[in-house]
Coordinates of C-alpha atoms in Angstrom, one line a residue:
Chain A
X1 CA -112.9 -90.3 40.8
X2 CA -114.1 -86.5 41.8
X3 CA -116.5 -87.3 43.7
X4 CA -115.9 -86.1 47.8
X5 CA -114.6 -88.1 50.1
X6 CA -114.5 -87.9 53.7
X7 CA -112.2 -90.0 55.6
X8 CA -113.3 -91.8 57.8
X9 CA -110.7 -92.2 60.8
X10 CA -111.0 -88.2 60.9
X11 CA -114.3 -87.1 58.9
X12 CA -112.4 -84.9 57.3
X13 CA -112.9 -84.1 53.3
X14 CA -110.2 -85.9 51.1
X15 CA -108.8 -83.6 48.8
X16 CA -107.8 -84.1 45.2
X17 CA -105.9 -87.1 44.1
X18 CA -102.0 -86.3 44.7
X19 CA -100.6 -89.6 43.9
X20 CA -101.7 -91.4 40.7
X21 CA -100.6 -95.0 40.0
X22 CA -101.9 -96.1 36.6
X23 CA -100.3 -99.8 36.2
X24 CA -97.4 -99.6 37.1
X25 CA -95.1 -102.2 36.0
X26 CA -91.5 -102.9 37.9
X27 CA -89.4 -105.6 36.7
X28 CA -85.7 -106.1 37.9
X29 CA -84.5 -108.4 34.7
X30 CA -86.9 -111.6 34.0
X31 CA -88.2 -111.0 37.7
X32 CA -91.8 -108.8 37.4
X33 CA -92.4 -107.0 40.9
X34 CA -95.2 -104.8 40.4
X35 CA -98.1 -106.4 38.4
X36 CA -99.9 -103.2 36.8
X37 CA -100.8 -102.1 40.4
X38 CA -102.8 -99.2 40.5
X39 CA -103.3 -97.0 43.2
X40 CA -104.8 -92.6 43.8
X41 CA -104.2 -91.4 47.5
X42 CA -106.1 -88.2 48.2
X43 CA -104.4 -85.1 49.5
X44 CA -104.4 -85.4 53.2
X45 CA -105.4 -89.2 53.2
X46 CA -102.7 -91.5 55.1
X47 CA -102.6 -94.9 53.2
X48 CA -100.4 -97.8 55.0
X49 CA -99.2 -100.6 52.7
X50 CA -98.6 -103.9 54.2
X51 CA -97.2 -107.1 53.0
X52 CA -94.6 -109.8 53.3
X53 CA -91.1 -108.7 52.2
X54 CA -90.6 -109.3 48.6
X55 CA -94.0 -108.5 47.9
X56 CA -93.6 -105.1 45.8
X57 CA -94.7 -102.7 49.0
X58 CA -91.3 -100.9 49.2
X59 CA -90.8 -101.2 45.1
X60 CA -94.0 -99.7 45.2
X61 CA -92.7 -96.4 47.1
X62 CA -89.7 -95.8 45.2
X63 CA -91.4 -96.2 42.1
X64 CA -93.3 -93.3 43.1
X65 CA -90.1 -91.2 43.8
X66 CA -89.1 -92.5 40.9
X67 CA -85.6 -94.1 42.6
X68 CA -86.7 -96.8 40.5
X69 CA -87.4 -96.9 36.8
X70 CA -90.6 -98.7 36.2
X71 CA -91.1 -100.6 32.7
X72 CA -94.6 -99.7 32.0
X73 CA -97.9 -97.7 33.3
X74 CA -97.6 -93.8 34.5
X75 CA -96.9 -92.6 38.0
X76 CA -98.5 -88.8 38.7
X77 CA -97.3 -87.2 41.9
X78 CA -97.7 -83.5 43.0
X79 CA -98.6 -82.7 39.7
X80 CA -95.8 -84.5 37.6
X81 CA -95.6 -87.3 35.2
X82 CA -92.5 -88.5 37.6
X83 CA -89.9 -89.8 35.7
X84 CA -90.6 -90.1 32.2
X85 CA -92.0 -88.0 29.5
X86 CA -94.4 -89.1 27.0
X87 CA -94.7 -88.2 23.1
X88 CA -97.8 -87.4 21.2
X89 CA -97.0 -91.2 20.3
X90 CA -97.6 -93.0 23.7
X91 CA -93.5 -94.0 23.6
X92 CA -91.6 -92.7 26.7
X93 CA -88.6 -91.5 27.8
X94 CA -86.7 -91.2 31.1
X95 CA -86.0 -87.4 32.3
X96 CA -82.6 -86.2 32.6
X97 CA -81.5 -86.3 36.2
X98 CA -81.7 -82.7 36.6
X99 CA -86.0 -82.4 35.7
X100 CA -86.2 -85.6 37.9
X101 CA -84.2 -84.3 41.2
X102 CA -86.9 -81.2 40.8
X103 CA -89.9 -83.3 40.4
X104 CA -88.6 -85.3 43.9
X105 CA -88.6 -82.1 46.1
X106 CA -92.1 -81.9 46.1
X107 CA -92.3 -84.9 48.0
X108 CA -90.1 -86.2 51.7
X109 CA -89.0 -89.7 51.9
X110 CA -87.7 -92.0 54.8
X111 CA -85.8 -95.2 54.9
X112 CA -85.5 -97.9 57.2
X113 CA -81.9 -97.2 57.1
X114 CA -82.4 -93.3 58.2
X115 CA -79.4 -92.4 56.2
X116 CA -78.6 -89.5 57.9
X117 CA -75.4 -87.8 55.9
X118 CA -72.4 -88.6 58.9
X119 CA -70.5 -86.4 58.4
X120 CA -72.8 -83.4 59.2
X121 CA -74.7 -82.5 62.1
X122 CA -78.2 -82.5 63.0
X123 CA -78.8 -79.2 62.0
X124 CA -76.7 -79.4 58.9
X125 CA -78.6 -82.7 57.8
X126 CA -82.0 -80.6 58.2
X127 CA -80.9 -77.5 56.2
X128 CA -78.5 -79.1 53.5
X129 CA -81.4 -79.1 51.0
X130 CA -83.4 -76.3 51.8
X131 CA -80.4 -74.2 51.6
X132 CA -78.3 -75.9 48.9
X133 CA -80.9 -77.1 46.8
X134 CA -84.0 -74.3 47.6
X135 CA -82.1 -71.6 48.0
X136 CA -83.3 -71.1 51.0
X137 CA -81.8 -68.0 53.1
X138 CA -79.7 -70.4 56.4
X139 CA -81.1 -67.7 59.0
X140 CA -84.6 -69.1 57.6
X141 CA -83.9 -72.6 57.3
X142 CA -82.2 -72.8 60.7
X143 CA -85.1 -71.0 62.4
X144 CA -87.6 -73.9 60.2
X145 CA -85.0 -76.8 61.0
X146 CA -85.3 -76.0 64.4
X147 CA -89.4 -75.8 64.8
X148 CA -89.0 -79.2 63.1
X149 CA -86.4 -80.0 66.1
X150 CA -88.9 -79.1 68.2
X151 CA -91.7 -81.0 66.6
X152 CA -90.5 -84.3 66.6
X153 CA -88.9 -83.9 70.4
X154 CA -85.0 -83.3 69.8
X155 CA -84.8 -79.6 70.2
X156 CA -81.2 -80.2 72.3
X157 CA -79.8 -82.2 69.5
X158 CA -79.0 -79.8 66.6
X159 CA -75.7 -80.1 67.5
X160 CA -75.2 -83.7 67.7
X161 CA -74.1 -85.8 65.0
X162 CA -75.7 -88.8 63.6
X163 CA -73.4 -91.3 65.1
X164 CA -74.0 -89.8 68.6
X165 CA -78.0 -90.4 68.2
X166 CA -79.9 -93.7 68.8
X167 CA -81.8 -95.4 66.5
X168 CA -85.2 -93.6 67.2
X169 CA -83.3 -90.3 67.1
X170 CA -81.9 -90.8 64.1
X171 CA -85.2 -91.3 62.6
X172 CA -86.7 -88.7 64.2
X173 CA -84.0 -86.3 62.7
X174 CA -84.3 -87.8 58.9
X175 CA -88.3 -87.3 59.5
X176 CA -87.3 -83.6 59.7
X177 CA -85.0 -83.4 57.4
X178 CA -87.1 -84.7 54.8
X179 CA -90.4 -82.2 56.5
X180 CA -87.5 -79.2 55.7
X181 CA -88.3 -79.3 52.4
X182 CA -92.3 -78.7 52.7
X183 CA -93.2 -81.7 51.0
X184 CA -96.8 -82.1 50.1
X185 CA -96.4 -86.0 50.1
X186 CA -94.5 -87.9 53.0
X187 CA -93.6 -91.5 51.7
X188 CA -92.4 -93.9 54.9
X189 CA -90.5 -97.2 54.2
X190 CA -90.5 -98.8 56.9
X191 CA -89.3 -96.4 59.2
X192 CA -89.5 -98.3 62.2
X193 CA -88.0 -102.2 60.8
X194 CA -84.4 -101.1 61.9
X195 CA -85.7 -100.2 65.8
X196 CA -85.0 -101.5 68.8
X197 CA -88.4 -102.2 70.3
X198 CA -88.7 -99.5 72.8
X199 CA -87.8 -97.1 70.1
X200 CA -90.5 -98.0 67.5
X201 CA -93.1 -95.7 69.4
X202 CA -91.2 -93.0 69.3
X203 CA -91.2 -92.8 65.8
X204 CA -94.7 -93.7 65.3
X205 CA -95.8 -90.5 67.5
X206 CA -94.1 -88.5 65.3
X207 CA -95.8 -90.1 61.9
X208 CA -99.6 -89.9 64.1
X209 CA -98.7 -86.1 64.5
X210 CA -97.9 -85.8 61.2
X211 CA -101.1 -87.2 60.2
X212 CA -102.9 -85.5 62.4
X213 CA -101.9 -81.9 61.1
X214 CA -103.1 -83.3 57.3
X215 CA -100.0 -84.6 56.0
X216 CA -100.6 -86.5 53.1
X217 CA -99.0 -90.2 53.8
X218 CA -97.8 -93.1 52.2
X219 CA -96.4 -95.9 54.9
X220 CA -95.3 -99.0 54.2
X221 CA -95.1 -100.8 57.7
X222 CA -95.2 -103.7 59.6
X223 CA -96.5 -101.6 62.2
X224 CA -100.8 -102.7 62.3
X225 CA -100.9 -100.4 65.6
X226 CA -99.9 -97.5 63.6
X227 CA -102.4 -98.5 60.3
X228 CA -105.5 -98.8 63.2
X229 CA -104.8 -95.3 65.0
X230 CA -103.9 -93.2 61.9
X231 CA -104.8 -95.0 58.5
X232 CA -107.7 -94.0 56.3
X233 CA -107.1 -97.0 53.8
X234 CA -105.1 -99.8 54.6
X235 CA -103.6 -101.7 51.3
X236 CA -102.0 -105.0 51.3
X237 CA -99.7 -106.1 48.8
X238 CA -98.8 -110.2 47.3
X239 CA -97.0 -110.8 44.6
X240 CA -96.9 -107.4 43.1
X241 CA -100.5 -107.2 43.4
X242 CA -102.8 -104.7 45.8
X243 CA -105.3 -107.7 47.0
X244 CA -106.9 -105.9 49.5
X245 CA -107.5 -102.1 49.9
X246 CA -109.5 -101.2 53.1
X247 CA -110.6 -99.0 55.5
X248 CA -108.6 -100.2 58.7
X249 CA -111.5 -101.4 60.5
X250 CA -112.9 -103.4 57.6
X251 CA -108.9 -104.4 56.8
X252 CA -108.6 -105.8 60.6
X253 CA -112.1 -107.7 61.1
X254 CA -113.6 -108.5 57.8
X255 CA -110.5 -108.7 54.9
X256 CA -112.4 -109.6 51.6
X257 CA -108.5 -111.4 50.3
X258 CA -107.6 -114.8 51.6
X259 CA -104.1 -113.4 51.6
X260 CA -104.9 -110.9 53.7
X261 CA -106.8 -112.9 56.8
X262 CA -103.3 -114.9 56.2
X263 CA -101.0 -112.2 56.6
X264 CA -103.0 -111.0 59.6
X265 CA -103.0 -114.4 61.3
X266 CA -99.4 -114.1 61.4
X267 CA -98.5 -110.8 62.4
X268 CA -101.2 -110.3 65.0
Chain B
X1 CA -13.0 -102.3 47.7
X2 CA -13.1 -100.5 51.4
X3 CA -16.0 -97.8 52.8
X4 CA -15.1 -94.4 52.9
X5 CA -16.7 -92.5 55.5
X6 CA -15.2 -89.6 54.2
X7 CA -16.9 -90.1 51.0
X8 CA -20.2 -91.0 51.8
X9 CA -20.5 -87.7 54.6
X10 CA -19.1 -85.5 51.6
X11 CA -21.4 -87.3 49.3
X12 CA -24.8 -87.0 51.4
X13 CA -24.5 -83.6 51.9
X14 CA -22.9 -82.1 48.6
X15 CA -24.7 -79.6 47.0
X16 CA -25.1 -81.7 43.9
X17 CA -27.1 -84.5 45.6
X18 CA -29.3 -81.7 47.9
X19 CA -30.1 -80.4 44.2
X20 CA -31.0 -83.8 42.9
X21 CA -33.0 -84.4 46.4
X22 CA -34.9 -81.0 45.8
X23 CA -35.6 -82.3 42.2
X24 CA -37.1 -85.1 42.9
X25 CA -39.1 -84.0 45.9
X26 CA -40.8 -81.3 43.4
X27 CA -41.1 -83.7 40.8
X28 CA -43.1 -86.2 42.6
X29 CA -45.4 -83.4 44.5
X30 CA -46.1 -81.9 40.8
X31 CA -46.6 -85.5 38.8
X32 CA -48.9 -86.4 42.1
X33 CA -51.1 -83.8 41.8
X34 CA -51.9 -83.6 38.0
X35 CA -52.3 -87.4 38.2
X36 CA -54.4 -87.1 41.2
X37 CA -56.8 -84.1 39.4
X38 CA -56.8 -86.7 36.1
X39 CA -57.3 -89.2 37.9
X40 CA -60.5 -87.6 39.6
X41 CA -61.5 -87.2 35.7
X42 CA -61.1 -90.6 34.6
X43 CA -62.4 -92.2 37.4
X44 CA -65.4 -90.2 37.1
X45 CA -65.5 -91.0 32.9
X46 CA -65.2 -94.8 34.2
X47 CA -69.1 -94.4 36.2
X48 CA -70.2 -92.3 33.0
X49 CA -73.4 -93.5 31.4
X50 CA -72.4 -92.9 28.4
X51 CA -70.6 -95.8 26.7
X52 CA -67.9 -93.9 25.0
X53 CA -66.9 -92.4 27.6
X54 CA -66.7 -95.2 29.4
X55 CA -65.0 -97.0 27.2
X56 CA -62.0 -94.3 27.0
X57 CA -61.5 -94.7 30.8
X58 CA -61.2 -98.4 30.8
X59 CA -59.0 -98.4 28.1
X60 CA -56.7 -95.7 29.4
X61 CA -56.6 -97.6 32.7
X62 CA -55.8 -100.6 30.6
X63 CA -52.9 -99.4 28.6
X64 CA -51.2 -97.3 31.6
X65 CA -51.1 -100.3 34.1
X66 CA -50.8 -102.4 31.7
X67 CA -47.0 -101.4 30.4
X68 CA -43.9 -100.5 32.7
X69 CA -43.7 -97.0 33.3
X70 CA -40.0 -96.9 31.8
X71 CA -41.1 -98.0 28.8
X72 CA -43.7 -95.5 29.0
X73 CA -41.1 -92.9 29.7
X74 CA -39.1 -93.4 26.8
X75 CA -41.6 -93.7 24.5
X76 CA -43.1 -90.4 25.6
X77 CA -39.2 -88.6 25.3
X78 CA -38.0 -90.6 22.2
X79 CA -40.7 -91.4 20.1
X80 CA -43.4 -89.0 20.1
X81 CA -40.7 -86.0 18.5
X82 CA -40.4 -88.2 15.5
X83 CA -44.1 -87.7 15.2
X84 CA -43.8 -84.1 15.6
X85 CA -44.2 -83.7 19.7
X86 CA -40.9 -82.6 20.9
X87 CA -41.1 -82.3 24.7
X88 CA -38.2 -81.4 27.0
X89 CA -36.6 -83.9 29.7
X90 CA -38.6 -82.3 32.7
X91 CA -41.7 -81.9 30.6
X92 CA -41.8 -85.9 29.1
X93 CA -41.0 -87.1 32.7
X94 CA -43.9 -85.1 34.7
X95 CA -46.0 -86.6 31.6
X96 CA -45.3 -90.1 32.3
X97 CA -45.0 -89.9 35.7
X98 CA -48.7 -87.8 36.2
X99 CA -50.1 -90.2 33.2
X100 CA -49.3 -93.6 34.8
X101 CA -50.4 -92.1 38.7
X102 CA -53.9 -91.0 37.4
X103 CA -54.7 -94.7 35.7
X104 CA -54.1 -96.1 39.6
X105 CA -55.4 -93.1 41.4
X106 CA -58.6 -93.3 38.8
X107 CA -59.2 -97.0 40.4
X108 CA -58.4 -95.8 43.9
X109 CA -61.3 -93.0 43.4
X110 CA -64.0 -94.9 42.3
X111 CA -63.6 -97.6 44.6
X112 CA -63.8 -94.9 47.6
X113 CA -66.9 -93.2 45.6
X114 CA -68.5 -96.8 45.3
X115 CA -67.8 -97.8 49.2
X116 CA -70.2 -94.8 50.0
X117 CA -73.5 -96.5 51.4
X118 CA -75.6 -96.7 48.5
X119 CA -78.8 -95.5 51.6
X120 CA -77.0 -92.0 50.7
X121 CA -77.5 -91.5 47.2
X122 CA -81.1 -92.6 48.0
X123 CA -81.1 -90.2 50.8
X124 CA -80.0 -87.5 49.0
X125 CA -81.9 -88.1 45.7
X126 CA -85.0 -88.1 47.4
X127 CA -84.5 -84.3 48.9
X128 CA -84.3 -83.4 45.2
X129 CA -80.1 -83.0 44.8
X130 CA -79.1 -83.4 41.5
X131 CA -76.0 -85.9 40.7
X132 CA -73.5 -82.9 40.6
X133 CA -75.4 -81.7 44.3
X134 CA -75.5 -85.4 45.4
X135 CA -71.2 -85.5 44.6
X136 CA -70.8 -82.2 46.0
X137 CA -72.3 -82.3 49.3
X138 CA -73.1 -86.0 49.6
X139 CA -70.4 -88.6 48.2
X140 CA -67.4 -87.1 47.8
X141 CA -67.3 -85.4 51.2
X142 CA -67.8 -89.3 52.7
X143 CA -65.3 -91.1 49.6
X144 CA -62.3 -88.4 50.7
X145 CA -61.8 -90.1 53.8
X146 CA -61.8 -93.2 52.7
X147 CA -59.6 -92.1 50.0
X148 CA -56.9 -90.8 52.3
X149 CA -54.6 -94.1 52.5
X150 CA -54.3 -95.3 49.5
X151 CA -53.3 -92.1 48.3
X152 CA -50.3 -91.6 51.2
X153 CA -49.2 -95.0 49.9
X154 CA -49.3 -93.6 46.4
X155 CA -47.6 -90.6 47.3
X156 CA -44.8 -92.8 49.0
X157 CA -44.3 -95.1 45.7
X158 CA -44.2 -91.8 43.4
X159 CA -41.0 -90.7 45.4
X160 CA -39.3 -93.6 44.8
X161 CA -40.6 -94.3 41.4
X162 CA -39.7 -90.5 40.2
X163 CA -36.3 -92.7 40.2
X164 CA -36.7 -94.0 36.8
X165 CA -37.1 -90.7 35.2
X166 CA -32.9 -90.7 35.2
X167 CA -33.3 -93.3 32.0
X168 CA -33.9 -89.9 30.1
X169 CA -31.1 -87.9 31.7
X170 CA -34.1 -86.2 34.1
X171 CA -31.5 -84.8 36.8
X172 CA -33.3 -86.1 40.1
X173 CA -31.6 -87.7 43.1
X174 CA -31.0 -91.0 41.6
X175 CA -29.3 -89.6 38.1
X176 CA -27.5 -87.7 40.2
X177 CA -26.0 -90.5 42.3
X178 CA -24.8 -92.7 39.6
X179 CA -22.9 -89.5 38.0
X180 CA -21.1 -89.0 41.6
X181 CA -20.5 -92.7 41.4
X182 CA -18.5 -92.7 38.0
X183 CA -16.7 -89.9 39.1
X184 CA -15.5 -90.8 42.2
X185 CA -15.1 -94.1 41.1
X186 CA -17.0 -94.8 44.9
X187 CA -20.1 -96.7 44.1
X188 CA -21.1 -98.1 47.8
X189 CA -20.9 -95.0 49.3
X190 CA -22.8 -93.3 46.6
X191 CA -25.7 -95.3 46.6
X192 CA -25.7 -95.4 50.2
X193 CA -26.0 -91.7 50.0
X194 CA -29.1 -92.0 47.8
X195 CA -31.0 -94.8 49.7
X196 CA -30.8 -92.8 53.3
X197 CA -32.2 -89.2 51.2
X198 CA -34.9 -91.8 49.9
X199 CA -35.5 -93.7 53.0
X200 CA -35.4 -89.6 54.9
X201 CA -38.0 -88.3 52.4
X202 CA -40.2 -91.7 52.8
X203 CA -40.4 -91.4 56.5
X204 CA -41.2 -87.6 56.5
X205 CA -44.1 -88.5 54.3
X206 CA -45.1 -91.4 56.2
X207 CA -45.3 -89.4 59.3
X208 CA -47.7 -86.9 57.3
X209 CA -49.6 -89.6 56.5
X210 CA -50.2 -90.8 59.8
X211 CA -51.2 -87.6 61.0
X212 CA -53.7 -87.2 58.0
X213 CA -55.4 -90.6 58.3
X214 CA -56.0 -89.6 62.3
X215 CA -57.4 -86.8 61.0
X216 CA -59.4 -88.3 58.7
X217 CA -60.0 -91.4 60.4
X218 CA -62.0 -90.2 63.2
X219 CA -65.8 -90.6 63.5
X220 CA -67.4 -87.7 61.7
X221 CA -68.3 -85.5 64.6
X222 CA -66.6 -84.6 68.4
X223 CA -64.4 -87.3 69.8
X224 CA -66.4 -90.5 70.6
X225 CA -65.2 -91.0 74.3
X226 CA -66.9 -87.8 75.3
X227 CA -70.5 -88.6 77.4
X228 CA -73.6 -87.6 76.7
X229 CA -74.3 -84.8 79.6
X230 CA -77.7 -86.0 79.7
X231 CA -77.6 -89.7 80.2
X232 CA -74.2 -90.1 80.7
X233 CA -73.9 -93.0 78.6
X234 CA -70.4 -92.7 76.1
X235 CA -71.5 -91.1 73.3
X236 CA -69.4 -93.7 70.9
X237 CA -72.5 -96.2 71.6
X238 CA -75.1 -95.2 69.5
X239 CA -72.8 -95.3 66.8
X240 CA -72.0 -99.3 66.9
X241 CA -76.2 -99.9 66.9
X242 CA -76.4 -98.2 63.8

């Protein structure tokens, strides 16, 4: 597993595993969801997970923020054993909330659904955590909030509030809110499934940016545009199952899964 | 038996009744808010985790909607002294008035706290907020507002229902009238008296209220109408995509 790895959309050297999947199991009641799915993403890699809804891809995410509980295998992110702890016996148990919420702030997540907080502004949805949660001085995290403004193309909006933004906006403005923390892991859930069409690229530029300055990125997308100009491995999921994990170009033109040349006849 | 005028203009503003009126307007403020704090309480014991605790909430909730709140009242000022808890008139009936509100206002808070999208607990669990941080700055700040009515209606029935507290001599507005009544041997009028200080204390509150919900009823942010200075489109657009 050490050995060096480039990638190859960029050339650039991998770094060190930061997100450690070891078979992870998710069931919700008698329904299984994740089928021991395993999975290590590289610092600095950018890993898009496809898939048909109800196929485990955004279980798989919030497993790895732990917003879910999983029922068996381990999940290592940024270092922690997310979620659980583990006696010298192999039995685990779940984290109080408070160990949890800190093992989370290494790591930014967005939702389809942006959930933006309403009832603050734009700059108050950026610097909530940082300053709330980080400790944070607010002359700092209003100076970072703003760079972030700036970096994903809203610097008028700080005043605005949520309801006053579109759709791509909105998105824009949880991408920086979750970037205020200086996360080390960005996980994407389908960010762009709730746009109006002529908003989805807007978005998208942001996340190629992102990528492009070495962000370390999980997506799960419908979006094959955005897997071909910014994935290094492109995964796709069935039935709680990774079936085919890929490089995009060999994803695209020569899937090894027949579930994948399936998927890809439909969405392209 | 014919209406006195005379009677009911010397009743409505006697100082008696204006003492009974002030009575009951403090008594229902005072009983509102420790039944709205324990309320809070219970209502978050009710979403505990922990099964005891749980359990204690649903059954407090049980018991106190579950019986009249007279009979509540004089069990309160009768029989808890013969178990060794003597409590005064004013004490029993800001008990039983406070316990019964914060069963109801317990229900009326964690319904608001559960009609916060569940996207925002996600939202804010992710950014690392712990469930007292998620509350503080997350939930509660979006539950208050919806909140806000049901609690001006509860507000309205605790003035009327502070009422019953005359069953153990509690000197509030209604007590009050029924002693004028005997006196003066001018029931009507009496009565008449009490309904108009009711129905005037109602309507002041339900103009508060009013203004309260517009408050609170506003989108979150500057007034919707205004337009965007850069497109010019209304600003309250973007908020029905969403």
């Amino acid at each position: 597993m050490e050995k060096p790895a480039t990638s190859p959309r960029s050339g650039r050297t991998l770094g060190p595993p930061i997100v450690i999947c070891d078979k992870v199991v998710k069931q919700f009641g008698s329904n299984v969801v994740l089928r021991e799915v395993s999975l290590t993403v590289r610092q600095g890699e950018v890993v898009v997970i496809a898939g048909r809804s109800g196929s485990g891809k955004s279980t798989l995410l919030r497993c790895i923020d732990h917003l879910e509980t999983i029922e068996g295998g381990t999940i290592n992110a940024c270092g922690h054993l997310m979620g659980y702890r583990v006696d010298r016996l192999g039995r685990r148990t779940e984290l109080p909330d408070r160990k949890v919420a800190r093992q989370r702030r290494d790591m930014g997540m967005v939702f389809q659904s942006f959930n933006l907080f309403p009832h603050l502004n734009v700059l108050h949805n950026i610097t909530l955590a940082p300053v709330r949660i980080s400790g944070e001085e607010a002359a700092e995290a209003e100076r970072h909030a703003r760079e972030l403004l700036d970096k994903v193309g809203l610097p008028d909006k700080a005043d605005a509030y949520p309801s006053q933004l579109s759709g791509g906006q909105q998105q824009r403005v949880a991408i920086a809110r979750a970037l205020a923390m200086r996360p080390r892991v960005m996980l994407f859930d389908e960010p762009t499934s709730a746009l109006d069409p002529e908003m989805i690229s807007e978005v998208l530029d942001v996340m190629i940016g992102l990528s492009d300055g070495g962000m370390t990125m999980i997506v799960v997308t419908h979006e094959m545009g955005f897997a071909r100009a910014a994935a290094d491995r492109v995964l796709l999921m069935h039935g709680g199952e990774i079936v085919e994990d890929a490089p995009p170009d060999a994803f695209f033109d020569a899937p090894e899964s027949e579930h994948t040349r399936l998927f890809l006849s439909k969405i392209l | 038996m014919s209406w006195s005028w005379d009677h009911f203009m010397r009743f409505l503003f006697s100082e008696y009744m204006l003492n009974g009126v002030w009575t009951t307007i403090w008594l229902a403020t005072l009983a509102m808010l420790i039944g709205c704090t324990l309320g809070v309480i219970i209502a978050f014991m009710k979403m505990s985790r922990n099964i005891a605790v749980r359990t204690f909430a649903n059954t407090y909730i049980w018991l106190w909607r579950g019986t009249p709140l007279l009979v509540q009242m004089v069990i309160i000022y009768t029989v808890l002294p013969k178990v060794g808890l003597k409590l005064g008139v004013i004490e029993s009936a800001i008990i039983a008035l406070s316990l019964h509100e914060a069963a109801y206002f317990a229900e009326i808070v964690r319904s608001g706290i559960l009609s916060v999208n569940k996207g925002q607990d996600d939202a804010s669990r992710a950014l690392g907020m712990t469930w007292a941080q998620r509350m503080r700055y997350v939930i509660v700040p979006q539950a208050t507002r919806i909140v806000i009515p049901p609690l001006g209606n509860q507000f309205n029935l605790m003035i009327k229902t502070t009422s019953l507290a005359s069953v153990i001599s509690m000197e509030e507005l209604f007590r009050r009238t029924q002693q004028l009544a005997q006196i003066e041997f001018k029931v009507l009028e009496a009565y008449m008296c009490a309904a108009c200080w009711y129905l005037l204390m109602t309507t002041i509150w339900g103009q508060i209220q009013k203004m309260l919900e517009a408050h609170y009823d506003r989108p979150f942010g500057p007034v919707a109408d205004a337009a965007d200075p850069k497109s010019g489109k209304p600003l309250g657009d973007a908020a029905a995509q969403v």
